[in-house]
């Protein structure tokens, strides 16, 4: 058997194009049909169907996705490299979003760590595990900026900030691409869906597109990402999957992106629904000529474009460029040399240890009155709620091969820390029965503290999971109120894929812990934090509003001509709710406290080519070792275009012993303070910049410097 395989690989090696020159000669030998075949990508239901195998044999498929396991990828690859005329290997794609089988925190949760190295480590591990199962290409990272928590896919990205989002995007690309190809998605503006309604239209000015939505894609491109996925949405009337400004002007001409663009699932065919194409062929022509190289799931390129190319309505050169981009990617991945890419998964213990560490780093402590947390590892603890003994939901909305049986539930995690635990489910996640309330209340009455684990089902966020209300689903809030009414102190542990509206809880519950969906080690990581074995250090990557009517609410907004003033009715605010968020971007508590003093800038004046260093003394003023995320924001006070009140430009995680003080440096290159000027070009204008250094986007010490010409 292995001898046969050896011979096969050798055959491939001999036939394999190894250089750019060889790719040119390969292209010259391809028929138009084979060229369009390379641009065709189809989903398999776990394994390739006989029809798909026939397409591979005929050279009419460039890649497959959702083929699960090397035992299923290998035979199809063998057909491609031995039975097809030109023996071109296939790409095998999969949505490896936050883990393959070992599931890590959802990306929004992981972004809370403000630790790009953690994101790189989980992406590397996920990529290695996926590669061991035959995958060579992931549809991640999702780098869409999201300012609207109604939009369920906010869970898959890094939140609302372009700077944090860019660092996370680059880190994940680096991590994945140590083993498999990455795809930055969804290009672009998908997160701006109007009203937070999935797949909805977007209205994004070129300035906001360039300043807010595009930077994480640029960061992914600079980190060497192989592919980008074109989005479902339209941008001011031009669908992203047929938008030459995005995929050609910006991506290829300005950024010099050498990789290829894949459409989203049937987004080429959907150009018909968008109303910019009257036929399949026209939809294909719009997409391909705009720069979308590979057609996912519409089969339009392969089925409908040959005639248009033959009649010159699509220049052959456009087809050739798209094919070459895909062939070059295959070559870069080494597929011509090693089409089967046998890989070994990281040891399970290593994956678990990483999952636990990063999950611990992703938990945000939102409230902790009178230091209710951490809990002592003694006495009776009531553990209540539909997500407490739940092993399915911590996997989150997009968990690939993750399995509930691999998950440590919060109840299990707590049981490893303390002996006497009373468990009551209390209610379902979104049903309306209160039948379980009495048992929950009884358990709370007997306990010194009640831990309520509440939130969303995994599938309430992610794709096609927009919500029109952001409270706790079902009767969970009533359950919380009933348990709180016992007088037993309550710790609210949240599991969810988006910011929730938590008004009652924020006013009445002494301790609130945001755990997002943490993956296989959810229970252990949560218990580590609840009992103080891990001191929480995560910060919100997204604003938590007070009420839904404030949405969209984000920290890096502009000032308006009438900024909110409590003493002046005619200023920008509401008459029925404060204008501020419940929890601002960058916010999160620790079991210790940190003080900031002595902010100094390295210079009072700086040129665009200079770097400013802000130095601040951070003191651990509490009783435990802890990690602070020191954040630096900048405001361009006067510019030709109104600038945000604050923009994150640097941060650092700093671990300090109790009583320890440290001078912390944060560097900002002045050239990174660019914005899109009146002429739509990036510019740094001379003038005063205000620098804020502090624990979140709403606090901090201030200093200024002048940018001089
Ligand atoms: C999603 C993409 C995903 C693709 C393939 C689409 O519905 O929008 O994010 O990569 O499916 O599974």
XYZ file of C-alpha atoms and ligand atoms in Angstrom:
721
model
C 0.000 0.000 0.000
C 2.670 2.455 1.079
C 4.708 1.391 -1.934
C 1.787 2.265 -4.203
C 1.473 5.627 -2.520
C 5.187 6.212 -2.945
C 4.998 5.555 -6.626
C 2.013 7.854 -6.956
C 3.758 10.696 -5.197
C 6.822 10.158 -7.334
C 4.702 10.325 -10.472
C 3.247 13.576 -9.263
C 6.661 14.929 -8.397
C 7.936 14.254 -11.873
C 4.921 15.857 -13.462
C 4.885 18.677 -10.963
C 5.451 22.233 -12.055
C 8.012 23.558 -9.595
C 8.626 27.093 -10.717
C 6.803 30.166 -11.930
C 7.926 29.271 -15.414
C 6.331 25.897 -15.057
C 3.084 27.516 -13.996
C 3.146 29.594 -17.166
C 3.656 26.485 -19.216
C 0.907 24.712 -17.264
C -1.452 27.595 -18.024
C -0.563 27.426 -21.693
C -1.590 23.773 -21.747
C -4.979 24.381 -20.127
C -8.192 24.441 -22.104
C -10.671 27.208 -21.356
C -12.826 24.634 -19.628
C -9.945 23.566 -17.376
C -9.152 27.183 -16.591
C -12.715 27.888 -15.511
C -12.580 24.612 -13.601
C -9.750 25.937 -11.434
C -12.033 28.825 -10.471
C -14.761 26.497 -9.279
C -15.217 25.652 -5.592
C -17.888 23.342 -4.198
C -18.982 22.176 -0.777
C -19.052 18.460 -0.049
C -21.238 16.981 2.630
C -18.377 15.425 4.583
C -17.035 13.556 1.578
C -16.968 14.251 -2.150
C -19.980 12.938 -4.042
C -19.520 10.765 -7.149
C -20.530 13.761 -9.286
C -17.888 15.910 -7.618
C -15.262 13.217 -8.161
C -16.227 13.245 -11.810
C -15.739 17.013 -11.910
C -12.295 16.577 -10.372
C -11.403 13.975 -12.978
C -12.573 16.323 -15.737
C -10.498 19.189 -14.354
C -13.606 21.197 -13.506
C -12.937 21.827 -9.847
C -10.190 23.894 -8.207
C -11.092 23.018 -4.663
C -13.603 21.391 -2.365
C -14.646 22.337 1.110
C -16.343 20.502 3.928
C -14.538 17.255 3.091
C -13.928 15.864 6.551
C -10.912 13.791 7.437
C -7.780 12.776 5.548
C -9.469 9.456 4.735
C -11.882 11.505 2.623
C -9.547 14.186 1.244
C -6.823 11.757 0.152
C -8.870 9.730 -2.376
C -10.167 12.878 -4.094
C -6.730 14.399 -4.168
C -5.503 11.184 -5.692
C -8.049 11.544 -8.482
C -6.944 15.142 -9.047
C -3.229 14.383 -9.222
C -3.377 11.081 -11.036
C -6.563 10.900 -13.090
C -7.191 14.459 -14.246
C -5.487 15.460 -17.486
C -3.203 18.114 -15.995
C -2.896 16.619 -12.501
C -3.479 19.878 -10.680
C -3.999 19.324 -6.938
C -7.091 20.539 -5.100
C -7.467 22.966 -2.247
C -9.427 21.568 0.703
C -11.203 24.321 2.587
C -13.098 24.430 5.857
C -14.400 27.028 8.276
C -11.859 26.473 11.026
C -12.953 29.528 12.972
C -11.820 28.965 16.555
C -10.578 25.441 16.574
C -10.949 22.232 14.595
C -11.937 19.629 17.179
C -10.250 21.317 20.144
C -12.433 24.407 20.391
C -10.974 27.631 21.746
C -12.906 30.772 22.746
C -14.960 32.455 20.033
C -12.928 35.180 18.319
C -14.832 37.991 20.070
C -13.993 36.369 23.402
C -10.384 35.850 22.461
C -10.162 39.494 21.347
C -11.067 40.390 24.936
C -7.678 39.059 25.948
C -6.046 41.982 24.143
C -3.356 39.386 23.575
C -2.509 38.858 19.894
C 0.026 36.200 20.863
C -2.788 34.130 22.355
C -4.773 34.501 19.127
C -1.740 33.473 17.110
C -1.210 30.429 19.308
C -4.794 29.167 19.007
C -4.833 29.795 15.249
C -1.560 27.900 14.882
C -2.869 24.966 16.905
C -6.219 24.928 15.085
C -4.437 25.030 11.741
C -2.152 22.177 12.703
C -5.038 20.060 13.929
C -7.077 20.804 10.782
C -4.075 19.959 8.576
C -3.878 16.553 10.220
C -7.416 15.975 8.962
C -6.618 16.850 5.373
C -7.549 20.542 5.425
C -5.183 22.991 3.754
C -7.243 26.168 3.665
C -9.436 27.844 6.307
C -12.113 30.505 5.890
C -10.799 32.530 8.787
C -9.988 34.956 10.271
C -13.221 36.881 10.084
C -12.002 40.446 10.429
C -15.236 42.403 10.006
C -15.543 45.392 12.287
C -18.931 45.253 14.013
C -20.626 48.149 15.745
C -24.058 46.619 16.063
C -24.608 43.809 18.575
C -27.845 42.799 16.910
C -25.694 41.324 14.153
C -24.954 37.739 15.203
C -21.648 37.492 13.392
C -20.137 39.970 15.809
C -19.178 36.756 17.662
C -16.792 35.713 14.901
C -14.705 38.867 14.777
C -12.671 41.040 17.099
C -15.283 43.669 17.887
C -15.551 47.328 17.059
C -12.028 48.661 16.961
C -9.862 48.763 13.820
C -6.561 48.832 15.713
C -7.292 45.854 17.972
C -8.980 44.192 15.004
C -5.889 44.661 12.857
C -3.526 43.195 15.440
C -5.810 40.216 15.942
C -6.250 39.751 12.176
C -2.504 39.704 11.564
C -1.869 37.398 14.518
C -4.458 34.880 13.355
C -3.155 34.942 9.791
C 0.373 34.277 11.054
C -0.914 31.508 13.294
C -3.027 29.692 10.709
C -0.502 30.045 7.931
C 2.121 28.063 9.778
C 0.098 25.052 8.708
C -2.713 25.976 6.342
C -3.843 28.904 4.230
C -5.958 31.607 5.810
C -8.779 33.706 4.340
C -9.561 37.181 5.622
C -13.306 37.680 5.347
C -15.751 39.175 4.449
C -14.410 41.819 2.118
C -15.809 44.305 2.942
C -18.204 46.169 5.153
C -20.363 43.116 5.993
C -20.410 44.104 9.680
C -22.179 47.356 8.849
C -25.417 45.554 7.904
C -28.217 48.066 8.410
C -30.257 47.532 11.563
C -27.952 44.648 12.431
C -30.010 42.469 10.094
C -27.969 39.677 8.556
C -27.025 40.056 4.867
C -28.565 43.522 4.804
C -27.361 46.418 2.706
C -24.688 48.783 3.969
C -24.168 52.473 3.457
C -20.505 53.177 4.164
C -18.705 56.312 3.070
C -15.346 55.805 1.431
C -13.739 57.561 4.408
C -15.326 55.246 6.970
C -14.612 52.243 4.773
C -10.936 53.143 4.643
C -10.575 54.236 8.252
C -12.720 51.656 10.028
C -13.641 48.624 7.932
C -10.591 48.122 5.714
C -7.645 48.315 8.158
C -7.985 44.749 9.500
C -7.990 43.461 5.898
C -4.913 45.529 5.133
C -3.249 44.076 8.214
C -4.135 40.561 7.052
C -2.716 41.294 3.595
C 0.466 42.694 5.117
C 0.743 39.545 7.230
C 0.732 37.508 4.010
C -2.810 36.151 3.947
C -3.370 33.944 0.911
C -7.000 34.679 0.155
C -9.793 37.093 0.877
C -13.484 36.245 0.759
C -15.829 38.721 -0.898
C -18.837 39.581 1.235
C -22.579 39.110 0.769
C -23.555 42.738 1.355
C -23.748 45.605 -1.040
C -21.920 48.825 -0.283
C -24.042 51.802 -1.272
C -25.591 49.802 -4.088
C -22.566 47.890 -5.322
C -22.469 44.295 -4.034
C -19.096 43.381 -2.537
C -18.941 40.255 -4.705
C -19.043 42.365 -7.845
C -17.292 45.474 -6.662
C -14.268 46.416 -8.718
C -13.414 49.311 -6.419
C -12.929 46.901 -3.513
C -11.382 43.868 -5.151
C -9.405 45.577 -7.873
C -8.688 49.237 -7.123
C -8.063 48.928 -3.392
C -6.996 45.332 -2.972
C -4.881 44.686 -6.038
C -3.740 48.104 -7.207
C -3.286 49.945 -3.934
C -2.368 47.102 -1.600
C -0.657 44.938 -4.208
C -2.362 41.835 -2.855
C -0.788 38.850 -4.614
C -3.261 36.211 -3.443
C -6.725 35.318 -4.675
C -10.291 36.281 -3.845
C -12.952 33.641 -3.250
C -16.638 34.532 -3.241
C -18.848 33.783 -0.288
C -21.374 30.962 -0.516
C -23.358 31.592 -3.755
C -22.606 35.309 -3.518
C -21.846 35.333 -7.259
C -25.329 34.002 -8.099
C -26.827 36.435 -5.593
C -25.796 39.347 -7.802
C -29.060 38.508 -9.566
C -31.056 39.084 -6.365
C -29.105 42.264 -5.735
C -30.421 43.367 -9.100
C -27.120 44.077 -10.814
C -27.275 41.090 -13.148
C -30.148 39.683 -15.176
C -28.673 36.259 -15.788
C -26.219 33.782 -14.323
C -23.680 34.571 -17.013
C -23.952 38.287 -16.346
C -23.570 37.704 -12.604
C -20.439 35.667 -13.296
C -19.071 38.316 -15.617
C -19.621 41.063 -13.035
C -17.939 39.080 -10.279
C -14.979 37.772 -12.261
C -14.162 41.059 -13.946
C -14.443 42.840 -10.579
C -11.695 40.544 -9.271
C -13.481 37.645 -7.587
C -11.283 34.756 -8.732
C -13.015 31.745 -7.312
C -16.728 31.026 -7.369
C -17.907 29.316 -4.189
C -20.951 27.181 -4.698
C -22.663 29.028 -7.599
C -21.033 26.910 -10.367
C -21.518 29.925 -12.601
C -17.932 30.424 -13.732
C -17.532 26.847 -14.821
C -21.008 26.460 -16.292
C -21.809 29.840 -17.821
C -18.712 31.855 -18.676
C -17.033 29.981 -21.542
C -19.244 31.579 -24.205
C -18.580 35.075 -22.832
C -14.851 34.469 -22.965
C -15.064 33.072 -26.479
C -17.020 36.127 -27.628
C -14.519 38.395 -25.856
C -17.063 39.849 -23.482
C -14.746 38.619 -20.762
C -11.106 39.068 -21.786
C -9.174 35.812 -21.639
C -6.502 37.712 -19.732
C -8.937 38.162 -16.834
C -9.491 34.416 -16.676
C -5.776 33.710 -16.967
C -4.916 36.094 -14.130
C -7.486 34.509 -11.852
C -6.234 31.002 -12.703
C -2.627 32.008 -12.128
C -3.452 33.428 -8.706
C -4.941 30.107 -7.694
C -2.139 28.037 -9.204
C 0.454 30.213 -7.485
C -1.330 29.717 -4.163
C -1.296 25.958 -4.681
C 2.354 26.128 -5.506
C 3.133 28.261 -2.482
C 1.407 25.740 -0.281
C 3.617 23.040 -1.772
C 0.664 21.095 -3.160
C 2.389 20.238 -6.442
C 5.207 18.643 -4.493
C 3.184 17.191 -1.648
C -0.514 17.056 -2.521
C -1.512 14.907 0.472
C 0.328 16.928 3.124
C 0.261 14.292 5.852
C 0.448 16.161 9.153
C 0.217 15.260 12.820
C -2.183 16.981 15.160
C -0.798 18.605 18.304
C -1.132 16.346 21.360
C -4.585 16.586 22.960
C -3.098 17.594 26.319
C -1.304 20.513 24.698
C -4.513 21.647 22.986
C -6.409 21.463 26.276
C -3.783 23.385 28.186
C -3.780 26.106 25.542
C -7.598 26.185 25.496
C -7.709 26.617 29.271
C -5.070 29.332 29.368
C -6.584 31.395 26.562
C -10.124 30.885 27.881
C -8.983 32.233 31.253
C -7.480 35.238 29.524
C -10.739 35.876 27.648
C -13.048 36.242 30.674
C -14.102 39.805 31.467
C -15.003 40.716 35.041
C -17.738 43.338 34.611
C -18.763 43.918 38.200
C -17.531 42.797 41.612
C -19.168 44.659 44.461
C -17.590 44.329 47.881
C -15.152 41.827 46.409
C -17.711 39.025 46.294
C -15.282 37.316 43.920
C -13.110 35.358 44.086
C -15.089 32.765 45.982
C -13.590 30.762 48.822
C -13.168 27.067 48.079
C -15.425 26.114 51.002
C -19.089 26.147 51.956
C -22.134 25.357 49.869
C -22.434 26.836 46.406
C -25.641 26.797 44.378
C -25.005 26.482 40.663
C -28.090 27.468 38.695
C -29.152 28.143 35.146
C -29.685 26.534 31.746
C -26.048 26.954 30.752
C -24.504 25.615 33.956
C -24.598 21.923 33.159
C -24.439 22.471 29.443
C -21.716 21.071 27.215
C -23.084 22.052 23.830
C -23.356 25.821 23.981
C -19.811 26.657 25.178
C -18.696 25.472 21.720
C -20.275 28.636 20.292
C -21.841 29.261 16.907
C -19.177 27.838 14.595
C -17.396 24.916 16.116
C -16.368 22.815 13.111
C -15.640 19.344 14.542
C -16.041 20.355 18.177
C -18.024 17.908 20.271
C -20.082 18.431 23.391
C -18.433 15.378 24.973
C -15.093 17.227 24.939
C -16.470 20.205 26.840
C -15.990 20.748 30.557
C -19.222 22.378 31.746
C -19.209 25.194 34.270
C -20.841 22.868 36.794
C -18.033 20.337 36.328
C -15.426 23.060 36.588
C -16.890 24.356 39.838
C -17.067 20.847 41.266
C -13.309 20.512 40.890
C -12.848 23.531 43.179
C -15.403 23.051 45.935
C -17.031 20.080 47.604
C -20.647 21.010 48.232
C -22.464 22.076 45.119
C -26.260 22.246 44.748
C -27.319 22.280 41.126
C -30.655 23.398 39.664
C -31.281 24.159 36.020
C -33.980 26.735 36.826
C -35.174 27.257 33.269
C -34.444 26.569 29.639
C -32.470 29.005 27.527
C -35.401 30.436 25.616
C -38.535 28.607 26.648
C -41.082 30.227 28.912
C -41.599 27.621 31.617
C -40.937 28.694 35.176
C -41.447 25.189 36.532
C -37.812 24.965 37.573
C -37.744 28.218 39.513
C -38.792 26.729 42.867
C -35.921 24.230 42.922
C -33.469 26.960 41.940
C -34.690 29.251 44.697
C -34.516 26.385 47.211
C -30.914 25.626 46.207
C -29.957 29.296 46.516
C -31.527 29.489 49.994
C -29.286 26.707 51.234
C -26.102 28.156 49.768
C -23.701 30.891 50.819
C -23.557 32.078 47.209
C -25.491 31.356 44.019
C -23.672 31.188 40.701
C -26.139 31.709 37.838
C -24.943 30.669 34.420
C -27.153 32.445 31.911
C -27.009 33.668 28.348
C -27.567 32.587 24.782
C -27.532 29.349 22.901
C -24.506 29.056 20.670
C -26.644 29.371 17.551
C -28.199 32.645 18.716
C -25.078 34.345 17.405
C -22.997 33.604 14.329
C -24.359 33.560 10.803
C -28.049 34.268 10.205
C -28.613 34.940 13.901
C -29.513 38.601 14.157
C -31.560 39.482 17.226
C -33.987 42.350 17.626
C -33.723 42.362 21.415
C -30.574 41.819 23.396
C -31.815 40.813 26.816
C -31.332 37.376 28.327
C -33.586 35.090 26.243
C -36.676 33.363 27.635
C -37.371 33.672 31.348
C -33.736 33.783 32.419
C -33.917 37.323 33.734
C -36.941 36.382 35.851
C -35.005 33.398 37.128
C -32.165 35.728 38.056
C -34.566 38.043 39.874
C -36.189 35.159 41.727
C -32.848 33.815 42.923
C -31.567 37.279 43.842
C -34.728 37.814 45.912
C -33.572 35.056 48.285
C -30.914 37.421 49.584
C -28.163 34.910 48.821
C -25.386 36.810 47.035
C -25.472 36.160 43.310
C -22.659 35.794 40.796
C -23.925 36.098 37.234
C -21.799 34.142 34.768
C -22.698 35.087 31.210
C -22.290 32.939 28.105
C -23.097 34.758 24.901
C -21.780 35.725 21.502
C -22.503 39.461 21.580
C -22.974 42.333 24.014
C -26.220 41.843 25.922
C -28.478 44.422 27.534
C -27.966 43.857 31.241
C -29.696 46.733 32.972
C -31.416 44.889 35.784
C -28.415 42.673 36.457
C -25.976 45.569 36.382
C -28.070 47.430 38.941
C -28.902 44.529 41.248
C -26.415 41.678 40.943
C -23.163 42.171 42.879
C -20.832 40.203 40.574
C -20.980 39.738 36.788
C -18.541 37.710 34.733
C -18.628 37.723 30.917
C -17.322 34.406 29.589
C -18.550 34.528 25.955
C -18.346 30.988 24.537
C -15.045 29.623 25.758
C -14.804 26.243 24.043
C -13.779 22.885 25.465
C -12.211 24.275 28.640
C -15.093 26.651 29.421
C -15.882 25.124 32.797
C -12.318 24.905 34.057
C -11.422 28.399 32.892
C -14.594 29.865 34.412
C -13.957 28.087 37.713
C -10.315 29.225 37.653
C -11.584 32.809 37.576
C -14.492 32.349 40.007
C -12.181 30.862 42.639
C -9.242 33.158 42.053
C -6.764 30.687 40.547
C -6.735 33.032 37.581
C -7.063 36.759 38.112
C -9.229 38.124 35.268
C -7.414 40.416 32.862
C -9.644 40.625 29.785
C -11.168 43.861 28.518
C -14.244 44.448 26.367
C -13.459 44.607 22.635
C -16.906 46.035 22.071
C -19.229 48.507 23.806
C -22.087 47.198 25.963
C -25.075 49.539 25.525
C -27.622 50.271 28.251
C -30.647 49.875 26.000
C -31.141 48.717 22.454
C -32.246 52.183 21.357
C -28.649 53.401 21.735
C -27.380 51.021 19.068
C -25.108 51.519 17.180
C -22.981 52.712 20.073
C -19.189 52.655 19.790
C -16.405 54.490 21.555
C -14.625 55.941 18.519
C -17.472 58.157 17.373
C -17.099 61.766 16.285
C -17.881 64.655 18.591
C -20.859 66.274 16.763
C -21.425 70.024 16.841
C -23.409 69.616 20.033
C -21.709 67.041 22.210
C -23.893 65.797 25.086
C -24.245 68.273 27.937
C -26.526 67.388 30.831
C -27.344 71.053 31.395
C -28.320 71.806 27.838
C -31.319 70.147 26.298
C -30.254 70.987 22.760
C -27.287 68.664 22.702
C -26.790 65.208 21.258
C -28.460 62.805 23.667
C -31.690 61.014 24.577
C -34.405 62.299 26.860
C -34.945 58.896 28.419
C -31.555 57.221 28.807
C -27.981 58.394 29.393
C -25.861 58.704 26.292
C -23.047 56.651 27.820
C -22.703 52.878 27.496
C -23.275 50.457 30.362
C -19.739 49.120 29.953
C -17.357 50.980 27.656
C -14.901 49.558 25.152
C -11.686 48.493 26.852
C -13.389 48.011 30.221
C -12.791 45.115 32.585
C -11.975 44.607 36.267
C -9.404 42.572 38.123
C -9.241 41.114 41.632
C -6.644 43.742 42.314
C -6.716 47.459 41.528
C -4.389 49.545 39.397
C -3.467 53.202 39.715
C -2.099 55.434 36.957
C 0.218 58.379 37.557
C 2.890 60.472 35.996
C 2.021 60.372 32.306
C 4.840 61.829 30.206
C 5.323 62.071 26.471
C 8.809 61.760 25.014
C 8.389 65.031 23.107
C 6.115 68.045 23.068
C 6.560 68.397 19.324
C 6.944 65.684 16.731
C 7.177 65.274 13.004
C 5.227 62.735 10.983
C 8.330 60.563 10.724
C 8.787 60.514 14.519
C 7.611 58.106 17.168
C 6.131 59.398 20.404
C 6.651 57.357 23.542
C 4.144 57.778 26.332
C 5.442 56.677 29.719
C 3.043 56.126 32.581
C 3.519 54.701 36.045
C 1.125 51.849 36.708
C 0.799 50.659 40.288
C -0.823 47.516 41.552
C -2.637 49.101 44.476
C -4.494 45.970 45.578
C -3.609 42.767 47.321
C -2.996 40.285 44.495
C -0.790 39.875 41.510
C -2.701 40.978 38.431
C -2.448 41.909 34.778
C -3.536 45.323 33.591
C -4.172 46.180 29.951
C -2.689 49.663 29.695
C -4.449 51.449 26.848
C -3.419 54.493 24.864
C -5.937 56.536 22.893
C -5.387 59.578 20.712
C -7.610 62.447 19.646
C -6.704 64.704 16.781
C -8.092 67.936 18.193
C -8.372 70.036 15.047
C -8.242 68.627 11.538
C -9.766 69.338 8.155
C -12.162 66.457 8.830
C -13.924 65.843 12.156
C -12.012 63.120 14.008
C -13.193 60.546 16.582
C -13.194 61.599 20.223
C -10.712 58.810 20.877
C -8.960 56.104 18.889
C -7.000 53.213 20.366
C -3.417 53.386 19.110
C -1.432 51.191 21.511
C -1.875 48.870 24.475
C 0.197 46.588 26.643
C -0.557 43.794 29.052
C 1.466 44.380 32.208
C 1.639 41.952 35.133
C 2.391 43.485 38.525
C 2.857 42.068 42.012
C 0.869 43.641 44.862
C 2.359 47.056 45.625
C 4.579 46.989 42.566
C 4.884 50.085 40.374
C 6.280 50.115 36.882
C 6.975 52.759 34.291
C 5.225 51.444 31.192
C 6.163 52.679 27.724
C 3.678 52.814 24.863
C 4.928 53.864 21.454
C 2.949 55.510 18.692
C 4.372 56.273 15.281
C 2.985 59.673 14.326
C 2.421 58.394 10.796
C -0.134 55.976 12.228
C -2.328 58.930 13.185
C -3.456 59.288 9.576
C -7.014 59.796 8.503
C -8.690 60.190 5.124
C -8.478 63.872 4.236
C -10.758 66.065 2.196
C -9.107 64.798 -0.971
C -9.796 61.182 0.118
C -6.078 60.505 0.572
C -4.516 59.475 3.889
C -2.933 62.411 5.672
C -1.451 63.324 9.051
C -2.145 67.006 9.600
C -0.064 69.248 11.833
C -1.715 70.353 15.077
C -2.487 69.225 18.597
C -2.992 65.589 19.477
C -4.414 64.652 22.859
C -3.148 61.390 24.290
C -5.100 59.430 26.910
C -3.519 56.586 28.822
C -5.683 54.558 31.143
C -7.658 51.420 31.907
C -10.397 51.808 29.255
C -11.845 54.124 26.597
C -13.715 56.289 29.109
C -10.967 57.042 31.635
C -7.297 57.928 31.695
C -4.630 60.547 32.192
C -4.113 63.101 29.455
C -1.223 64.841 27.766
C -0.800 66.600 24.445
C 1.804 66.999 21.747
C 2.028 69.089 18.621
C 2.560 67.518 15.266
C 4.745 69.919 13.306
C 5.201 69.998 9.532
C -20.321 32.265 5.316
C -18.821 32.255 5.226
C -18.309 30.838 5.167
C -18.960 30.125 4.009
C -18.467 28.712 3.820
C -20.966 31.364 4.277
O -22.331 31.217 4.520
O -20.784 33.590 5.191
O -18.267 32.941 6.322
O -16.908 30.826 5.062
O -20.352 30.109 4.224
O -18.901 27.868 4.798
